[in-house]
Amino acid sequence: MSLREILIIPDPLLRRTAQPVPEITDSIRKLGEDMLETMYDAPGIGLAATQIGVMKRVFVMDCAPEGEEPAPMVIVNPELTWVSEETETSEEGCLSIPEVYEEVTRPERVRMRWLGLDGETHEQEFGARWAVCIQHEMDHLDGKLFIDYLGPVKRRMITSKMKKLKKERSRV
Ligand code: K2U
Ligand code: ZN
């Protein structure tokens, strides 16, 4: 397993659309392992392949509450087959936009179909933090970031803050 660098905005790779994975191979399994290791190290509860510069429709998540057994998931070629009409507003962060937390409103529950590392197609309904994380990660795979749901002034302010942060980090 190896830690991968998480891209920080602004970075054109974070705006690209990821490509579907034709089949589960050892390299996809290794990618999932590396993404989980990178996510836990961040620490985070989700991570999309585009955030480490890999344009494949893969994300990982582990939304198990603190103190409970970890529940790591490697999700390949995710599709939302249903979203609830009811919405929920919650505070989101992003490992590619460090130290920024803003409220985003999304459908409260979703049904997702995906290809597992076992090569089988899975479909399950999710709520609470899992539903938020899934929608956040699937946005990443389409080059969309949670700041896109904010107003243009706030989005521009956050982007310039990240430019400064990247400049400081490159000095060390
Ligand atoms: O994709 C990412 O950048 C990881 C996200 C996933 C996420 C965002 C919003 C809400 C849920 C999940 C986070 O930065 S992971 C950091 C984190 C940790 C604990 C709770 C919420 C977010
Ligand atoms: Zn994110």
Coordinates of N, CA and C and ligand atoms in Angstrom, one line a residue:
M1 N 0.9 -1.2 0.0 CA 0.0 0.0 0.0 C 0.9 1.2 0.0
S2 N 0.4 2.3 -0.6 CA 1.2 3.5 -0.6 C 0.3 4.8 -0.5
L3 N 0.8 5.8 0.2 CA 0.1 7.0 0.3 C 0.3 7.8 -1.0
R4 N -0.8 8.4 -1.4 CA -0.8 9.2 -2.6 C -1.0 10.7 -2.3
E5 N -0.5 11.6 -3.1 CA -0.7 13.0 -2.8 C -2.1 13.4 -3.2
I6 N -2.7 14.2 -2.3 CA -4.1 14.7 -2.5 C -4.0 16.1 -3.2
L7 N -4.6 16.2 -4.4 CA -4.5 17.5 -5.1 C -5.4 18.6 -4.4
I8 N -4.9 19.8 -4.4 CA -5.6 20.9 -3.7 C -6.0 21.9 -4.9
I9 N -7.2 22.5 -4.7 CA -7.7 23.4 -5.7 C -6.8 24.7 -5.6
P10 N -6.6 25.5 -6.7 CA -7.1 25.1 -8.0 C -6.2 24.2 -8.7
D11 N -6.7 23.1 -9.3 CA -5.9 22.2 -10.1 C -6.9 21.6 -11.2
P12 N -6.5 21.8 -12.5 CA -7.3 21.4 -13.6 C -7.8 19.9 -13.5
L13 N -6.9 19.1 -12.9 CA -7.3 17.6 -12.8 C -8.5 17.4 -11.9
L14 N -8.8 18.4 -11.0 CA -10.0 18.2 -10.1 C -11.2 18.6 -10.9
R15 N -11.1 19.2 -12.0 CA -12.2 19.6 -12.8 C -12.5 18.7 -14.0
R16 N -11.7 17.6 -14.1 CA -11.9 16.6 -15.2 C -12.9 15.6 -14.8
T17 N -13.6 15.0 -15.9 CA -14.5 13.9 -15.6 C -13.8 12.6 -15.7
A18 N -14.0 11.7 -14.7 CA -13.3 10.4 -14.6 C -14.0 9.5 -15.6
Q19 N -13.2 8.4 -16.0 CA -13.7 7.5 -17.0 C -14.2 6.2 -16.3
P20 N -15.2 5.5 -16.9 CA -15.6 4.2 -16.3 C -14.5 3.2 -16.3
V21 N -14.5 2.3 -15.3 CA -13.6 1.2 -15.2 C -14.1 0.0 -16.0
P22 N -13.4 -0.5 -17.0 CA -14.0 -1.6 -17.8 C -14.1 -2.9 -17.1
E23 N -13.1 -3.2 -16.2 CA -13.2 -4.5 -15.4 C -12.3 -4.4 -14.2
I24 N -12.6 -5.2 -13.2 CA -11.8 -5.2 -11.9 C -10.5 -6.0 -12.2
T25 N -9.4 -5.3 -12.0 CA -8.1 -5.9 -12.2 C -7.3 -5.7 -10.9
D26 N -6.1 -6.3 -10.9 CA -5.2 -6.2 -9.7 C -4.9 -4.7 -9.5
S27 N -4.7 -4.0 -10.6 CA -4.3 -2.6 -10.5 C -5.5 -1.7 -9.9
I28 N -6.7 -2.1 -10.2 CA -7.8 -1.4 -9.6 C -7.9 -1.7 -8.1
R29 N -7.6 -3.0 -7.8 CA -7.6 -3.4 -6.3 C -6.5 -2.6 -5.6
K30 N -5.3 -2.5 -6.2 CA -4.2 -1.7 -5.6 C -4.6 -0.3 -5.4
L31 N -5.3 0.3 -6.5 CA -5.7 1.7 -6.4 C -6.7 1.9 -5.2
G32 N -7.6 0.9 -5.0 CA -8.5 1.0 -3.9 C -7.8 1.0 -2.6
E33 N -6.8 0.1 -2.5 CA -6.0 0.0 -1.2 C -5.3 1.3 -0.9
D34 N -4.6 1.8 -2.0 CA -3.9 3.1 -1.8 C -4.8 4.2 -1.4
M35 N -6.0 4.3 -2.0 CA -7.0 5.3 -1.7 C -7.5 5.2 -0.3
L36 N -7.7 4.0 0.2 CA -8.2 3.9 1.6 C -7.1 4.3 2.5
E37 N -5.8 3.9 2.2 CA -4.7 4.3 3.1 C -4.6 5.8 3.1
T38 N -4.7 6.4 2.0 CA -4.5 7.9 1.9 C -5.7 8.6 2.6
M39 N -6.9 8.0 2.5 CA -8.1 8.6 3.1 C -7.9 8.5 4.7
Y40 N -7.6 7.4 5.2 CA -7.4 7.2 6.7 C -6.3 8.1 7.2
D41 N -5.3 8.3 6.4 CA -4.1 9.1 6.8 C -4.5 10.6 6.8
A42 N -5.4 11.0 6.0 CA -5.7 12.5 5.8 C -6.1 13.2 7.1
P43 N -7.0 12.9 8.0 CA -7.9 11.8 7.9 C -9.2 12.2 7.2
G44 N -9.9 11.3 6.6 CA -11.2 11.6 5.9 C -12.1 10.5 6.0
I45 N -13.3 10.7 5.5 CA -14.3 9.6 5.5 C -14.7 9.3 4.1
G46 N -14.0 9.9 3.1 CA -14.3 9.6 1.7 C -13.1 10.1 0.9
L47 N -12.9 9.6 -0.3 CA -11.8 10.1 -1.2 C -12.1 9.6 -2.6
A48 N -12.1 10.5 -3.6 CA -12.4 10.1 -5.0 C -11.0 10.0 -5.7
A49 N -11.0 9.1 -6.8 CA -9.7 8.9 -7.5 C -9.2 10.2 -8.2
T50 N -10.1 11.1 -8.6 CA -9.7 12.3 -9.2 C -8.9 13.2 -8.2
Q51 N -9.1 13.0 -6.9 CA -8.4 13.8 -5.9 C -6.9 13.4 -5.8
I52 N -6.6 12.2 -6.4 CA -5.2 11.8 -6.4 C -4.7 11.8 -7.9
G53 N -5.5 12.5 -8.7 CA -5.1 12.6 -10.1 C -5.3 11.4 -11.0
V54 N -6.1 10.5 -10.5 CA -6.4 9.3 -11.3 C -7.8 9.4 -11.9
M55 N -8.0 9.5 -13.2 CA -9.3 9.8 -13.9 C -10.1 8.5 -14.1
K56 N -10.3 7.7 -13.0 CA -11.1 6.5 -13.1 C -12.3 6.7 -12.1
R57 N -13.5 6.1 -12.5 CA -14.7 6.3 -11.7 C -14.6 5.3 -10.5
V58 N -13.8 5.7 -9.5 CA -13.6 4.9 -8.3 C -13.6 5.9 -7.1
F59 N -14.3 5.6 -6.0 CA -14.1 6.3 -4.8 C -14.1 5.3 -3.6
V60 N -13.6 5.8 -2.5 CA -13.6 5.0 -1.3 C -14.3 5.8 -0.2
M61 N -14.9 5.1 0.8 CA -15.5 5.8 1.9 C -15.5 4.8 3.1
D62 N -15.5 5.4 4.3 CA -15.7 4.7 5.5 C -16.4 5.7 6.5
C63 N -17.7 5.7 6.5 CA -18.5 6.7 7.3 C -18.9 6.1 8.6
A64 N -18.3 5.0 9.0 CA -18.6 4.4 10.4 C -18.3 5.4 11.4
P65 N -19.3 5.6 12.4 CA -19.0 6.6 13.5 C -17.8 6.2 14.3
E66 N -17.2 7.3 14.8 CA -16.0 7.1 15.7 C -16.3 6.0 16.7
G67 N -15.2 5.2 17.0 CA -15.4 4.2 18.0 C -16.1 2.9 17.6
E68 N -16.7 3.0 16.4 CA -17.3 1.7 15.8 C -16.3 1.0 14.9
E69 N -16.6 -0.2 14.6 CA -15.8 -1.0 13.6 C -15.7 -0.2 12.3
P70 N -14.4 0.0 11.8 CA -14.3 0.6 10.4 C -15.1 -0.2 9.4
A71 N -15.7 0.5 8.4 CA -16.5 -0.1 7.4 C -16.0 0.4 6.0
P72 N -14.8 0.0 5.6 CA -14.2 0.6 4.4 C -15.0 0.0 3.1
M73 N -15.2 0.9 2.2 CA -15.9 0.5 0.9 C -15.1 1.0 -0.2
V74 N -14.9 0.2 -1.3 CA -14.3 0.6 -2.5 C -15.4 0.5 -3.6
I75 N -15.7 1.7 -4.1 CA -16.9 1.8 -5.0 C -16.4 2.1 -6.5
V76 N -16.8 1.2 -7.4 CA -16.4 1.4 -8.8 C -17.6 1.6 -9.7
N77 N -17.5 2.5 -10.6 CA -18.5 2.9 -11.5 C -19.9 3.1 -10.8
P78 N -19.9 4.0 -9.9 CA -21.1 4.3 -9.1 C -22.2 5.0 -10.0
E79 N -23.5 4.6 -9.8 CA -24.6 5.3 -10.4 C -25.7 5.5 -9.3
L80 N -26.3 6.6 -9.3 CA -27.4 6.9 -8.4 C -28.7 6.4 -9.2
T81 N -29.4 5.4 -8.6 CA -30.6 4.9 -9.2 C -31.9 5.6 -8.7
W82 N -31.7 6.3 -7.5 CA -32.9 7.0 -6.9 C -32.3 8.0 -5.9
V83 N -32.9 9.2 -5.8 CA -32.6 10.1 -4.8 C -34.0 10.6 -4.2
S84 N -33.9 10.8 -2.8 CA -35.2 11.2 -2.2 C -35.5 12.7 -2.5
E85 N -36.9 13.0 -2.4 CA -37.3 14.4 -2.6 C -36.9 15.2 -1.4
E86 N -36.9 14.5 -0.2 CA -36.5 15.3 1.0 C -35.1 15.6 0.9
T87 N -34.7 16.8 1.3 CA -33.3 17.2 1.3 C -32.8 17.4 2.7
E88 N -31.5 17.5 2.9 CA -30.9 17.7 4.2 C -29.7 18.7 4.0
T89 N -29.6 19.7 4.9 CA -28.5 20.6 4.8 C -27.4 20.2 5.8
S90 N -26.2 20.1 5.4 CA -25.2 19.7 6.4 C -23.9 20.4 6.0
E91 N -23.0 20.5 7.0 CA -21.7 21.2 6.8 C -20.7 20.2 6.1
E92 N -20.2 20.6 5.0 CA -19.2 19.7 4.3 C -17.8 20.3 4.3
G93 N -16.8 19.4 4.2 CA -15.4 19.8 4.0 C -15.0 19.0 2.8
C94 N -13.7 19.2 2.4 CA -13.1 18.5 1.3 C -11.6 18.4 1.5
L95 N -11.1 17.3 1.3 CA -9.6 17.1 1.4 C -8.9 17.8 0.4
S96 N -9.6 18.3 -0.7 CA -8.9 19.1 -1.7 C -9.1 20.6 -1.5
I97 N -9.9 20.9 -0.5 CA -10.1 22.3 -0.1 C -9.9 22.4 1.4
P98 N -8.7 22.3 1.9 CA -8.5 22.1 3.3 C -9.0 23.4 4.1
E99 N -9.4 23.0 5.4 CA -9.8 24.1 6.4 C -11.0 25.0 5.9
V100 N -11.8 24.5 5.0 CA -13.0 25.2 4.5 C -14.2 24.3 4.8
Y101 N -15.2 24.9 5.5 CA -16.4 24.1 5.8 C -17.6 25.0 5.5
E102 N -18.5 24.5 4.7 CA -19.7 25.3 4.3 C -20.9 24.4 4.2
E103 N -22.1 24.9 4.4 CA -23.3 24.2 4.4 C -23.7 23.9 2.9
V104 N -24.1 22.6 2.7 CA -24.6 22.2 1.3 C -25.9 21.5 1.6
T105 N -26.9 21.7 0.7 CA -28.2 21.0 0.7 C -28.2 19.9 -0.4
R106 N -28.5 18.7 0.1 CA -28.5 17.6 -0.9 C -29.7 16.7 -0.6
P107 N -30.1 15.8 -1.5 CA -31.1 14.8 -1.2 C -30.7 14.0 0.1
E108 N -31.7 13.7 1.0 CA -31.4 13.1 2.3 C -31.0 11.6 2.1
R109 N -31.6 10.9 1.1 CA -31.3 9.5 1.0 C -31.1 9.2 -0.5
V110 N -30.2 8.2 -0.8 CA -29.9 7.9 -2.2 C -29.9 6.3 -2.3
R111 N -30.2 5.8 -3.5 CA -29.9 4.4 -3.8 C -28.7 4.4 -4.8
M112 N -27.7 3.7 -4.5 CA -26.5 3.6 -5.4 C -26.3 2.2 -5.9
R113 N -26.0 2.1 -7.2 CA -25.6 0.8 -7.8 C -24.1 1.0 -8.2
W114 N -23.3 0.0 -7.9 CA -21.9 0.0 -8.2 C -21.3 -1.4 -8.4
L115 N -20.1 -1.4 -9.0 CA -19.3 -2.6 -9.2 C -18.4 -2.8 -8.0
G116 N -18.5 -3.9 -7.3 CA -17.6 -4.2 -6.2 C -16.3 -4.8 -6.6
L117 N -15.3 -4.8 -5.8 CA -14.0 -5.4 -6.1 C -14.2 -6.9 -6.3
D118 N -15.4 -7.5 -5.8 CA -15.7 -8.9 -6.1 C -16.2 -9.1 -7.5
G119 N -16.3 -8.1 -8.3 CA -16.7 -8.2 -9.6 C -18.2 -8.3 -9.8
E120 N -18.9 -8.2 -8.6 CA -20.4 -8.3 -8.6 C -21.0 -6.8 -8.6
T121 N -22.2 -6.7 -9.2 CA -22.9 -5.5 -9.1 C -23.7 -5.4 -7.8
H122 N -23.6 -4.3 -7.1 CA -24.3 -4.1 -5.8 C -25.3 -3.0 -5.9
E123 N -26.3 -3.0 -5.1 CA -27.2 -1.8 -5.1 C -27.8 -1.7 -3.7
Q124 N -27.7 -0.5 -3.1 CA -28.1 -0.3 -1.7 C -28.6 1.1 -1.5
E125 N -29.5 1.3 -0.5 CA -30.0 2.6 -0.1 C -29.1 3.1 1.0
F126 N -28.8 4.4 1.0 CA -28.0 5.1 2.0 C -28.7 6.3 2.5
G127 N -28.5 6.6 3.8 CA -28.9 7.9 4.4 C -27.8 8.5 5.2
A128 N -28.2 9.5 6.0 CA -27.2 10.2 6.9 C -25.9 10.5 6.2
R129 N -24.8 10.3 6.9 CA -23.5 10.8 6.4 C -23.1 10.0 5.2
W130 N -23.5 8.8 5.1 CA -23.2 7.9 3.9 C -23.7 8.6 2.6
A131 N -25.0 9.1 2.7 CA -25.6 9.7 1.5 C -24.9 10.9 1.1
V132 N -24.5 11.8 2.1 CA -23.8 13.0 1.8 C -22.5 12.7 1.2
C133 N -21.8 11.7 1.8 CA -20.4 11.4 1.3 C -20.5 10.8 -0.1
I134 N -21.5 9.9 -0.4 CA -21.6 9.4 -1.7 C -21.8 10.5 -2.8
Q135 N -22.7 11.4 -2.5 CA -23.0 12.5 -3.4 C -21.8 13.4 -3.6
H136 N -21.1 13.7 -2.5 CA -19.9 14.5 -2.5 C -18.8 13.8 -3.4
E137 N -18.6 12.5 -3.3 CA -17.6 11.8 -4.0 C -18.0 11.6 -5.5
M138 N -19.3 11.4 -5.7 CA -19.7 11.3 -7.1 C -19.6 12.6 -7.9
D139 N -19.8 13.7 -7.1 CA -19.5 15.0 -7.8 C -18.0 15.1 -8.2
H140 N -17.1 14.7 -7.3 CA -15.7 14.7 -7.7 C -15.5 14.0 -9.0
L141 N -16.1 12.8 -9.2 CA -15.9 12.0 -10.4 C -16.4 12.7 -11.7
D142 N -17.2 13.7 -11.4 CA -17.7 14.6 -12.6 C -17.1 15.9 -12.6
G143 N -16.0 16.1 -11.8 CA -15.2 17.4 -11.8 C -15.9 18.5 -11.1
K144 N -16.9 18.1 -10.2 CA -17.7 19.1 -9.5 C -17.2 19.1 -8.0
L145 N -17.2 20.3 -7.4 CA -16.7 20.5 -6.0 C -17.8 21.1 -5.2
F146 N -17.8 20.8 -3.9 CA -18.9 21.3 -3.0 C -19.0 22.8 -3.0
I147 N -17.9 23.5 -3.4 CA -17.9 25.0 -3.4 C -18.7 25.5 -4.6
D148 N -19.0 24.6 -5.5 CA -19.8 25.0 -6.7 C -21.3 25.2 -6.3
Y149 N -21.6 24.8 -5.1 CA -23.0 25.0 -4.6 C -23.1 26.3 -3.9
L150 N -22.0 27.0 -3.7 CA -22.0 28.3 -3.0 C -22.1 29.4 -4.0
G151 N -22.2 30.7 -3.5 CA -22.3 31.8 -4.4 C -21.0 32.1 -5.0
P152 N -20.9 32.8 -6.2 CA -19.7 33.1 -6.9 C -18.6 33.9 -6.0
V153 N -19.1 34.8 -5.2 CA -18.2 35.6 -4.4 C -17.5 34.7 -3.4
K154 N -18.2 33.9 -2.7 CA -17.6 33.0 -1.7 C -16.7 32.0 -2.4
R155 N -17.1 31.5 -3.5 CA -16.3 30.5 -4.3 C -15.0 31.1 -4.7
R156 N -15.0 32.4 -5.2 CA -13.8 33.1 -5.6 C -12.9 33.3 -4.4
M157 N -13.5 33.7 -3.3 CA -12.7 33.9 -2.0 C -12.0 32.7 -1.6
I158 N -12.7 31.6 -1.6 CA -12.1 30.3 -1.2 C -11.0 29.9 -2.1
T159 N -11.2 30.0 -3.4 CA -10.2 29.7 -4.4 C -8.9 30.5 -4.2
S160 N -9.1 31.8 -3.9 CA -7.8 32.6 -3.7 C -7.2 32.2 -2.4
K161 N -8.0 31.8 -1.4 CA -7.4 31.4 -0.1 C -6.5 30.1 -0.4
M162 N -7.0 29.2 -1.3 CA -6.3 28.0 -1.5 C -5.0 28.2 -2.3
K163 N -5.1 29.3 -3.2 CA -3.9 29.6 -4.0 C -2.8 30.0 -3.0
K164 N -3.1 30.8 -2.0 CA -2.1 31.3 -1.0 C -1.6 30.1 -0.2
L165 N -2.5 29.2 0.2 CA -2.1 28.0 1.0 C -1.1 27.1 0.2
K166 N -1.4 27.0 -1.1 CA -0.5 26.1 -2.0 C 0.8 26.8 -2.1
K167 N 0.8 28.1 -2.2 CA 2.1 28.9 -2.3 C 2.9 28.7 -1.0
E168 N 2.2 28.8 0.1 CA 3.0 28.6 1.4 C 3.5 27.2 1.5
R169 N 2.7 26.2 1.1 CA 3.1 24.8 1.3 C 4.3 24.5 0.3
S170 N 4.3 25.2 -0.8 CA 5.4 24.9 -1.8 C 6.7 25.5 -1.3
R171 N 6.6 26.5 -0.3 CA 7.9 27.1 0.2 C 8.6 26.2 1.1
V172 N 7.9 25.3 1.8 CA 8.5 24.5 2.9 C 9.4 23.4 2.3
Ligands
K2U1 O1 -14.0 13.9 -0.8 C1 -13.4 14.4 0.1 O2 -12.8 15.5 0.0 C2 -13.5 13.8 1.5 C3 -14.7 14.4 2.2 C4 -15.8 13.5 2.2 C5 -17.0 14.1 2.8 C6 -17.4 15.5 2.6 C7 -18.5 16.0 3.2 C8 -19.3 15.2 4.0 C9 -18.9 13.9 4.2 C10 -17.8 13.4 3.6 C11 -14.3 14.9 3.6 O3 -13.3 15.9 3.5 S1 -13.6 13.8 4.6 C12 -13.3 14.9 6.0 C13 -14.5 14.7 6.9 C14 -14.2 14.0 8.1 C15 -15.2 13.8 8.9 C16 -16.5 14.3 8.7 C17 -16.8 15.0 7.5 C18 -15.7 15.3 6.6
ZN2 ZN -14.0 16.4 -1.5

